[in-house]
XYZ file of C-alpha atoms in Angstrom:
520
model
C 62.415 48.226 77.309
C 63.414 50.105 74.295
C 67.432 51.443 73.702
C 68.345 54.283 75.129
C 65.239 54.894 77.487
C 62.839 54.196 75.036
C 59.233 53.315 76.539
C 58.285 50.102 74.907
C 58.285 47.727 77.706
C 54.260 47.815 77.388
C 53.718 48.532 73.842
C 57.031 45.536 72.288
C 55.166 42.615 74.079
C 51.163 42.575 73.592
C 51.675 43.988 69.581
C 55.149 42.143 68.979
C 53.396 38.591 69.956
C 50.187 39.659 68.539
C 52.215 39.936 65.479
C 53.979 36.675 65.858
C 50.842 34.239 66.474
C 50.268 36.192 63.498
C 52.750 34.630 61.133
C 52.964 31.485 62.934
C 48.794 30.644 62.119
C 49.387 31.209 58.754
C 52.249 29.935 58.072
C 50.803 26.817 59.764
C 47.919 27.000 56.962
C 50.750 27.382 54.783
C 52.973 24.023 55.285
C 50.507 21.475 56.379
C 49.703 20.347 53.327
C 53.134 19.293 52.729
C 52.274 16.210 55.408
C 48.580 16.166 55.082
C 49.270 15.336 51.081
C 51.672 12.258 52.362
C 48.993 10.766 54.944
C 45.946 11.449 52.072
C 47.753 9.523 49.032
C 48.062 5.844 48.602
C 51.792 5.333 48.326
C 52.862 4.989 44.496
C 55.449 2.968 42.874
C 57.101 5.925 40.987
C 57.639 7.180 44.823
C 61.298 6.145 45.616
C 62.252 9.352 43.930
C 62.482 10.820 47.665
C 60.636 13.527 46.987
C 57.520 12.593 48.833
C 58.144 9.355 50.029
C 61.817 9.850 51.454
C 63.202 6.255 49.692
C 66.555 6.482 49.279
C 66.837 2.780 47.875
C 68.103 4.196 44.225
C 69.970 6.493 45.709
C 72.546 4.435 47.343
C 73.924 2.686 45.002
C 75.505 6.396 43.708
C 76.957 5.976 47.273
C 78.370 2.750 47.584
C 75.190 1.090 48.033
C 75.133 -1.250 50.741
C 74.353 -1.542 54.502
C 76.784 1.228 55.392
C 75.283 3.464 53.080
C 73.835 6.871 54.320
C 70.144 6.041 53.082
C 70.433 2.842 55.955
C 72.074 5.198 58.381
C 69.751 8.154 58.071
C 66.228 5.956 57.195
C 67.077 2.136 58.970
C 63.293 1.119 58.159
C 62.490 3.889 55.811
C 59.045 2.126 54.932
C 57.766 2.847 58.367
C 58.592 6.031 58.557
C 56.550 7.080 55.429
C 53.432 5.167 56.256
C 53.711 4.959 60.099
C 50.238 2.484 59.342
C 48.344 5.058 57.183
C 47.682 3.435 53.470
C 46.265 6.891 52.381
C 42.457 7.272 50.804
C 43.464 9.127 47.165
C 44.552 7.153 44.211
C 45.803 10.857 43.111
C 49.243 10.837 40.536
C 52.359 12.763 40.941
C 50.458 15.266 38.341
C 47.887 15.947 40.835
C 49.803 16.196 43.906
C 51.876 18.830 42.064
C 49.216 20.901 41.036
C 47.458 20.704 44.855
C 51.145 21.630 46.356
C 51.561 24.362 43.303
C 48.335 26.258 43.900
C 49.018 27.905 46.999
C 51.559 30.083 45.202
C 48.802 31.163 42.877
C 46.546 33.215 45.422
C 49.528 33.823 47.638
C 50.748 35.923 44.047
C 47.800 37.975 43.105
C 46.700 40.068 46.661
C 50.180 41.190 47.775
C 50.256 44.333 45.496
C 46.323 45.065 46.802
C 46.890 44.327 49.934
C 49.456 46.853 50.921
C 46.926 49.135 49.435
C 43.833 48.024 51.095
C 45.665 48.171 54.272
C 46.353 51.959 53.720
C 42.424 52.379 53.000
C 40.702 50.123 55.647
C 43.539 49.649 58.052
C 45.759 46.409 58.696
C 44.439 45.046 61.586
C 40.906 44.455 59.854
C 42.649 43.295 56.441
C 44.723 41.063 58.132
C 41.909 39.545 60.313
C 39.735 39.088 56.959
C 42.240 37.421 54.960
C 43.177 34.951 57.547
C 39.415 34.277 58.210
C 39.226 33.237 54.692
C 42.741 31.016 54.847
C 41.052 29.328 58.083
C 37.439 28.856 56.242
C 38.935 27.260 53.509
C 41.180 25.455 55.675
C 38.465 23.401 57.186
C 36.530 22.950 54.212
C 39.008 20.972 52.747
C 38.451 17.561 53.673
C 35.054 17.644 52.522
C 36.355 18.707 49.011
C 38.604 16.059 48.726
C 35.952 13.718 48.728
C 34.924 15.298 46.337
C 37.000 16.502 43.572
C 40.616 16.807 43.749
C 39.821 20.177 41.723
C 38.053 21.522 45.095
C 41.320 21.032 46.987
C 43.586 23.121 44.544
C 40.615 25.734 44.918
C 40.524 26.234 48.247
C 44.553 25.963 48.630
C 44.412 29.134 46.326
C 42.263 30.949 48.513
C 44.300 29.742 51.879
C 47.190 32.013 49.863
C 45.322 34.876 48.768
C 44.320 34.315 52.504
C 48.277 34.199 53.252
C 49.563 37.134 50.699
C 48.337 39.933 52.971
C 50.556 39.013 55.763
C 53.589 40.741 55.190
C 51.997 43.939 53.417
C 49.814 44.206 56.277
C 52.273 43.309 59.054
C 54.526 46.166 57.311
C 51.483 48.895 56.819
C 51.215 47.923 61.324
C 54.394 48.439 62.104
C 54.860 52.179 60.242
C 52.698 52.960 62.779
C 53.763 51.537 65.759
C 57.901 51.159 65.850
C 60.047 53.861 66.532
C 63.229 53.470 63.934
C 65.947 52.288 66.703
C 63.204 49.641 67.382
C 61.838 48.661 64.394
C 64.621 45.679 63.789
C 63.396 43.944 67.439
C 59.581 44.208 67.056
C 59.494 43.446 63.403
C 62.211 40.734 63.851
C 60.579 38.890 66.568
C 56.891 39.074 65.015
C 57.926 37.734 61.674
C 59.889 34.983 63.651
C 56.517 33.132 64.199
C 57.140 31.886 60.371
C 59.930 29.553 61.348
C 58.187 28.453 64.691
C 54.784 27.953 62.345
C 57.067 25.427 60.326
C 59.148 24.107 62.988
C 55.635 23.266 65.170
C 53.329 22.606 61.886
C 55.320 19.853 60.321
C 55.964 17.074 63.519
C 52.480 18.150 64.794
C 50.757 17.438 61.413
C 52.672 13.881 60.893
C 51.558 13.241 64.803
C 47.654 14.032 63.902
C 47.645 12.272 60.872
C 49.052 8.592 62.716
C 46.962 9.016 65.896
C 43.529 10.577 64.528
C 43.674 10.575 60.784
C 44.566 13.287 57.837
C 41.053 15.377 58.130
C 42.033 16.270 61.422
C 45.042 18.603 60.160
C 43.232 20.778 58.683
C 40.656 21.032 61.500
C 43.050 21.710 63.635
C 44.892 24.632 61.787
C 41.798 26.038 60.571
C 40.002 25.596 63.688
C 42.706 27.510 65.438
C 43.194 30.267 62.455
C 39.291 30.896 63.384
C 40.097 31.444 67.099
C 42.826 33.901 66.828
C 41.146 36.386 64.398
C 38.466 36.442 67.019
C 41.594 37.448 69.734
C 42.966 40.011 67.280
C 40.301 41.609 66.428
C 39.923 42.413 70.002
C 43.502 43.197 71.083
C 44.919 44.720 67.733
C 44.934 48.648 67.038
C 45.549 50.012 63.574
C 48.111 52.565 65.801
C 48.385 54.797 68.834
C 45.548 56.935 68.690
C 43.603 54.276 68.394
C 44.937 52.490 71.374
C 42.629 52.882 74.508
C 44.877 51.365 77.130
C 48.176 53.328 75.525
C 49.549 55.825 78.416
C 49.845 59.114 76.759
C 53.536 59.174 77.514
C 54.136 56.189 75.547
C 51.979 57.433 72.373
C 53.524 60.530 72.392
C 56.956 58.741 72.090
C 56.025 56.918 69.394
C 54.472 60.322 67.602
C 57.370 62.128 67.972
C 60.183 59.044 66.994
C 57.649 58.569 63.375
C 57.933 62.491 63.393
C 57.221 63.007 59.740
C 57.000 59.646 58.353
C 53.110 58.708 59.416
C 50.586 61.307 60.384
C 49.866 62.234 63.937
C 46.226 60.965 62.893
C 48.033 57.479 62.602
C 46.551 57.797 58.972
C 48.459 56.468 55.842
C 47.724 58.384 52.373
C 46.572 56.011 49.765
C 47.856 58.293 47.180
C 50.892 55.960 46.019
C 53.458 58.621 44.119
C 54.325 56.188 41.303
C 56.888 58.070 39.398
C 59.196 58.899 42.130
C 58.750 55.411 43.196
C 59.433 53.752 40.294
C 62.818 56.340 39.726
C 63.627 55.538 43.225
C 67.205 53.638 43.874
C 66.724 52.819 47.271
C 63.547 50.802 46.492
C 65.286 49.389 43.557
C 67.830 47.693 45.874
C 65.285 46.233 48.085
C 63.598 45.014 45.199
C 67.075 43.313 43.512
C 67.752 41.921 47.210
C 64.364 40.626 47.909
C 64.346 38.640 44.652
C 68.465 37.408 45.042
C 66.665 36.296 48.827
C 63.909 34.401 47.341
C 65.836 32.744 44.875
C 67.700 31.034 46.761
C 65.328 30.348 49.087
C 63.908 28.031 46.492
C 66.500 26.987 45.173
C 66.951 25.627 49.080
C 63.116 25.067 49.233
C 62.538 22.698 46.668
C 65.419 21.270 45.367
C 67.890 20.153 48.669
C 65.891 16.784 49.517
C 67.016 15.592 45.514
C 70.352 16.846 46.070
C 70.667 14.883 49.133
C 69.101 12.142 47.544
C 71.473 12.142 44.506
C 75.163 13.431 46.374
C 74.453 11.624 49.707
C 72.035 9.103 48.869
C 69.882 10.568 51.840
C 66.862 12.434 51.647
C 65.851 14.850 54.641
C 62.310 14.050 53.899
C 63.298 10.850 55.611
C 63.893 12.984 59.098
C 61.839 15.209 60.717
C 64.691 16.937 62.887
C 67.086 17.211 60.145
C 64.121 18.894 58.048
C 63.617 21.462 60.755
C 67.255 22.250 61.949
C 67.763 24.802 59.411
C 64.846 26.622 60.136
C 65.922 26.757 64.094
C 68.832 27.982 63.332
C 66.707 30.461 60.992
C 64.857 31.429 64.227
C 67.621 31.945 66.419
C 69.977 33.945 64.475
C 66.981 36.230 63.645
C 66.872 37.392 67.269
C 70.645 37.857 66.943
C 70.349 39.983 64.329
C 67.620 41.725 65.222
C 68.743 42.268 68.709
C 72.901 43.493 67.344
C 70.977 45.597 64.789
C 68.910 47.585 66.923
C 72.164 47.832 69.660
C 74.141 49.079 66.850
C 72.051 51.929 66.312
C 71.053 52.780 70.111
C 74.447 52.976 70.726
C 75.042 54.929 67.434
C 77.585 52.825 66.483
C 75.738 52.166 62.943
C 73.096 54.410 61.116
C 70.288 52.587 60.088
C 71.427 52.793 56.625
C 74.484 51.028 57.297
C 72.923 48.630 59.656
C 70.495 47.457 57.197
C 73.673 46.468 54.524
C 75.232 44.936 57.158
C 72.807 42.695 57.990
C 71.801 42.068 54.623
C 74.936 41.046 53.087
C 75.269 38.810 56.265
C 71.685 37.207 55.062
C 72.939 36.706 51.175
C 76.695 36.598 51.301
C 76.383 34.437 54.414
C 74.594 31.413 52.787
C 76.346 32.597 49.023
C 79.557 31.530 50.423
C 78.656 28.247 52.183
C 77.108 26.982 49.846
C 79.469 26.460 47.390
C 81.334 24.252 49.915
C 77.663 21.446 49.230
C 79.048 21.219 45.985
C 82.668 19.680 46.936
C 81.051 17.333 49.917
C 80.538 13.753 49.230
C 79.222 10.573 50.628
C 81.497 10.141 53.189
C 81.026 13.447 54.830
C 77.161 13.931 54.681
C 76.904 14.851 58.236
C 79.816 18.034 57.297
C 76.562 18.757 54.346
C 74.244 19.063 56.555
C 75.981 21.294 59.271
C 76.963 23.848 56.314
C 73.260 24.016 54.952
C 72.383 24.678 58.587
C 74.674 26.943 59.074
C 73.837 28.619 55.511
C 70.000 28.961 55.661
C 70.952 30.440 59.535
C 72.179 33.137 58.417
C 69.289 34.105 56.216
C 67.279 35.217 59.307
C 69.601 38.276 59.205
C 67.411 39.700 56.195
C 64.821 40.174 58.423
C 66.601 43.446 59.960
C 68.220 44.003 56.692
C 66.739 44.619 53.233
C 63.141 43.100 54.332
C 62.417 45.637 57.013
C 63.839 48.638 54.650
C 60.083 50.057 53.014
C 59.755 50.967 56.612
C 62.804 52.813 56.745
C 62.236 54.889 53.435
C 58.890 55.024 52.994
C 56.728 53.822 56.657
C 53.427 55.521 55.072
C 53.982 53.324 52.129
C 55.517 50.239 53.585
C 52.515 47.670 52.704
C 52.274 48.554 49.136
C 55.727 48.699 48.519
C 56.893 45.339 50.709
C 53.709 43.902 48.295
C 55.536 44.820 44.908
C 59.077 44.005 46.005
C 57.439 40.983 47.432
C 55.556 39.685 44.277
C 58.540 40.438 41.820
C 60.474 37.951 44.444
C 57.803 35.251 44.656
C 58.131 35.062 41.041
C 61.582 32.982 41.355
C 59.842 30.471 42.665
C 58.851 29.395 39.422
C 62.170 30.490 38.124
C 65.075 28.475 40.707
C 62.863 25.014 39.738
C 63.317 25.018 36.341
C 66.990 26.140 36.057
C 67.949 23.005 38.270
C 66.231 20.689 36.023
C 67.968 22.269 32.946
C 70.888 21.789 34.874
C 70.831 18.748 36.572
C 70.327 16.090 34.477
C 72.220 12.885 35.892
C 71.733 13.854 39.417
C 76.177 14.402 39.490
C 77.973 15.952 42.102
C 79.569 18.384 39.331
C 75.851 19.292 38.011
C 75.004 20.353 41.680
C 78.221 22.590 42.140
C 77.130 24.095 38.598
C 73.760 24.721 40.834
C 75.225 26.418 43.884
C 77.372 28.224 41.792
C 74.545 30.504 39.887
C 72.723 30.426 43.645
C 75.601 31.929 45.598
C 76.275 34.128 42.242
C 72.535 35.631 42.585
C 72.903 35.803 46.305
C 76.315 38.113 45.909
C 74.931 40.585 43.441
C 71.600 41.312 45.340
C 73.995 41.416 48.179
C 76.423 44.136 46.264
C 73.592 45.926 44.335
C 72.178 46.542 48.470
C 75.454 47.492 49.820
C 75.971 49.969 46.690
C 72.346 51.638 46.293
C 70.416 50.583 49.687
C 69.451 53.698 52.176
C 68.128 54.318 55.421
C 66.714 57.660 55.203
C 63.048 58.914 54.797
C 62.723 59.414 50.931
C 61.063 62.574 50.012
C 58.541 61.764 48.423
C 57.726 59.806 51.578
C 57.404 62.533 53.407
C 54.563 64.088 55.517
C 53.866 67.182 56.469
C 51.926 66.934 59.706
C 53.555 67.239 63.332
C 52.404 65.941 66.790
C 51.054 68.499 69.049
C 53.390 69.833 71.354
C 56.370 71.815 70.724
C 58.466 71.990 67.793
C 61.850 70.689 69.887
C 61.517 66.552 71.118
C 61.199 67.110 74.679
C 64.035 65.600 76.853
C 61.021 63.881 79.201
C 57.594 63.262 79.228
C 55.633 62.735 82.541
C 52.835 60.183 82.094
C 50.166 59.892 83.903
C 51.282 56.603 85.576
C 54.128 59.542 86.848
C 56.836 57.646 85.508
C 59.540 59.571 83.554
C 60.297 58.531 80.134
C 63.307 59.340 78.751
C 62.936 60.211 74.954
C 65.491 60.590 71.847
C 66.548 63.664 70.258
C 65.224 63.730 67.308
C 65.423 61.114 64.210
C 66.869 62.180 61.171
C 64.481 60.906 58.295
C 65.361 57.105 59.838
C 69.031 57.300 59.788
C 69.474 56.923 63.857
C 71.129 59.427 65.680
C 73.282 61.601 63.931
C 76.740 60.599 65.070
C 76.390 57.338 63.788
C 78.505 55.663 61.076
C-alpha cells in the first residue's frame, strides 16, 4: 500500500511489474550482443588487449608479472574462459566488431525526442508495444544476416535501438498518468529496476546459451521472448485510469484527484509542447545538466573500467562474470533504497519533493564523484580494495532514479515523455564524448593518466550535482499546467467509499508536486 493511506496495493503491483519486464526485455535486446559478438568471432591475435577477450598476459608484467600476479589470480586458465570450446564462425576485425557494438547507439539516438511525442498522440502503451515488436523482429532476424553480410547485422542492431529509445519516454508519458507524487519514486523506481536485472540475467544466460546450444540461439531466445511479452502487454497495459476496466472507482478517483491539475481527468496529454517556456525553463535546465553529468560518467564507467583494470591491476573484469555484474547489483539494490527513503521522506513530510529529488541526486553524482577518485591512488597490491570502491561507486548511482531522472514528472507529468526524450538524447550524446577524452588522455595506460581520468569524471559528476541542488524544483511549472478538474467537489474528500466498501483514506491536497505542505 501507498504512504499515508494511499490505495495502491492493486494498482503498484500489476503496472509497476508490467513496467519492469518492460525494461528488463529490452535491455536484454540491448546487452546480448556484448557475448553473442565473443561466441560469433574467431578469436584474433590483436585480442590480448582485454577488451573482448579478457587476456591479461601484457598486462601483468605492469604488475609484477609473474604467478602471483592479479591476471593469474583473477583468470587461472584465462584461455578457457574466453572460448569455453566455441572457435567462433566470423573472420570479422576489431573494425567490424566496433561498428556492430557502435550501432545500437545510432537508432537508440534518433526516436527519443519523437517518441515522447508520439506517446502523447497515440498513447504509451501502444508505442511502447510497437517499438519493442520491432527490437524483437530484428532480434531474431539476426543470425540469418550474419550469414550474410556483416552490414545486415549493424542494420538490424540500429533498429533493435530505435526499438529501445522509446522506453524511457514512454515509460515516463505512463507513469504521468498513473502515480500519485508521494508515489511516483516507488513505482517508477522499481519498474526501471528491470534494467539492471535485464543485465545482471542477460549476460551469464547469453555466455550459458552460446557453450551449450550455440550463438544463434541468443538472439532467439531474447527476441523470441521480446515477441511474447508485447503480446501480454498489450493485453494487461492501460494508457491510464479511465481506461482501466478492472480499476475500482475508489482507487481511480485517488489517482484523479493526487494528478489534480497536472494530467486531464480524460487521462489525455496535450501534444501542444510550449517550446519557449520550456526552453527558458531552469528547472528543466538542471535535469538536463544532471542527466548529461549522469551519463558521462556512466561511460566513462561503461567503456573504459575493463582497460583500466587491465592497465592499473593487470586484471580485466571481462575475465569474470560476477565481478562484471556486482556493480550493477549493488545498482539494483540501492535503487529500492532510494526509492523506498524517498517516497518515506515525503509521506512523512519530512522532505518536499523538491528537496527529496536533490537529495537523492547529489547522492547518485556526488556519491560515485567522490569514490572514485580513491581508483586513481589504488594499485596492484590492493585490487580487491578497487573493486569494492567501484562497487560501491556505481551503487550509489541507482539513487538518480528518484532524483533528477524521475523530475519531468514532477514539473511537467503532461509533458514527461517529450521532455525525459530531449534531456535524454543531449545525455546519450557523451557517450561518444567520455571515449575519446580517455584516449586523449591515457596514453601509456599509467596509474597517474587514470587519476587525470577520474579527476574530470568526479569533476563533471559534482557540477551536474551542484547545478541540481542550485536550480532543480519539485513543483508543477506553469506552463505545465491544466485546467481541467475531476468530477466531484472542489475540496479532496477525506474518504472515498468504493464499491468493494472499503474506506480509502486520501491526501489533502498536493501542492503543484511539492508533497504536503509542511514539508522541508
Amino acid at each position: 500500500p501507498g504512504g499515508q493511506g494511499a490505495p495502491l496495493a492493486v494498482l503498484s503491483r500489476p503496472h509497476g511489474s508490467r513496467c519492469l519486464s518492460c525494461t528488463l526485455i529490452l535491455y536484454s535486446l540491448r546487452v546480448n550482443m556484448s557475448i553473442a559478438l565473443v561466441c560469433m568471432v574467431k578469436p584474433l591475435n590483436e585480442s590480448a588487449d582485454g577488451l573482448l577477450l579478457g587476456n591479461a598476459t601484457d598486462s601483468r608484467q605492469q604488475c609484477g608479472g609473474g604467478s602471483g600476479s592479479v591476471g593469474d589470480a583473477a583468470a587461472p586458465n584465462s584461455t578457457d574462459w574466453e572460448s569455453g570450446g566455441v572457435t567462433g564462425e566470423f573472420d570479422w576485425d576489431r573494425t567490424v566488431q566496433g561498428q556492430i557494438l557502435s550501432s545500437f547507439f545510432f537508432g537508440y539516438l534518433f526516436l527519443q525526442i519523437p517518441a515522447g511525442l508520439l506517446a502523447q498522440l497515440l498513447g504509451p502503451k501502444l508505442v511502447i508495444a510497437a517499438m519493442i515488436g520491432l527490437a524483437s523482429v530484428s532480434t531474431l532476424l539476426l543470425p540469418a544476416a550474419a550469414r550474410i553480410d556483416w552490414r545486415l547485422v549493424v542494420a538490424l542492431r540500429i533498429l533493435t535501438g530505435l526499438g529501445s529509445g522509446v522506453m524511457f519516454p514512454g515509460l515516463h508519458q505512463l507513469w504521468s498518468g498513473w502515480a500519485p507524487p508521494i508515489e511516483r519514486s516507488k513505482l517508477v523506481g522499481f519498474s526501471y529496476a528491470g534494467a539492471q536485472i535485464g543485465t545482471i540475467i542477460t549476460l551469464p544466460l547469453s555466455s550459458l546459451l552460446c557453450r551449450s546450444v550455440g550463438w544463434d540461439s541468443i538472439f532467439y531466445v531474447f527476441g523470441g521472448l521480446g515477441c511474447v511479452w508485447v503480446a501480454v502487454w498489450l493485453g494487461l497495459v492501460h494508457n491510464s485510469p479511465e481506461q482501466h476496466p478492472w480499476i475500482s472507482k475508489a482507487e481511480k478517483r485517488y489517482i484523479q484527484r493526487s494528478l489534480q491539475g497536472q494530467v486531464s481527468a480524460l487521462g489525455k496529454h496535450s501534444a501542444r509542447l510550449p517550446v519557449l517556456s520550456v526552453a527558458a525553463s531552469l528547472p528543466f535546465w538542471a535535469i538536463i545538466v544532471s542527466n548529461v553529468a549522469y551519463d558521462y560518467g556512466g561511460y566513462t564507467f561503461l567503456t573504459n573500467l575493463p582497460t583500466y583494470f587491465k592497465d592499473v591491476f593487470g586484471f580485466t573484469l571481462m575475465a569474470n562474470g560476477l565481478l562484471s555484474a556486482l556493480p550493477y547489483i549493488g545498482f539494483f539494490v540501492f535503487q529500492f533504497v532510494a526509492a523506498w527513503l524517498a517516497d518515506l521522506l515525503q509521506a512523512r513530510a519530512v522532505l518536499s519533493t523538491r528537496n527529496t529529488r536533490k537529495l537523492m541526486s547529489v547522492l547518485s553524482m556526488g556519491g560515485p564523484g567522490s569514490i572514485i577518485i580513491s581508483l586513481g591512488f589504488i594499485g596492484c597490491d590492493a585490487y580487491a580494495l578497487g573493486i569494492a570502491m567501484l562497487v560501491i561507486g556505481i551503487t550509489f548511482k541507482g539513487a538518480a532514479f528518484s532524483g533528477f531522472l524521475i523530475n519531468h514528472v514532477d514539473i511537467a507529468p503532461r509533458y514527461a515523455g517529450v521532455l525525459f526524450g530531449v534531456s535524454n538524447t543531449v545525455a546519450a550524446l557523451t557517450g561518444l564524448i567520455a571515449p575519446n577524452v580517455v584516449a586523449a588522455v591515457v596514453r601509456s595506460g599509467s596509474q597517474s593518466e587514470w587519476l587525470r581520468v577520474f579527476l574530470i569524471t568526479s569533476t563533471v559528476y559534482w557540477f551536474g550535482s551542484l547545478f541540481y541542488a542550485a536550480f532543480g524544483q519539485g513543483e508543477l511549472q506553469p506552463w505545465a499546467a491544466v485546467a481541467d478538474k475531476p468530477a466531484g467537489d472542489k475540496q479532496t474528500e477525506k474518504k472515498a467509499i468504493g464499491e468493494d466498501g472499503v474506506a480509502l483514506a486520501l491526501l489533502p491536497p498536493v501542492s503543484a508536486g511539492n508533497g504536503p505542505a509542511n514539508a522541508v
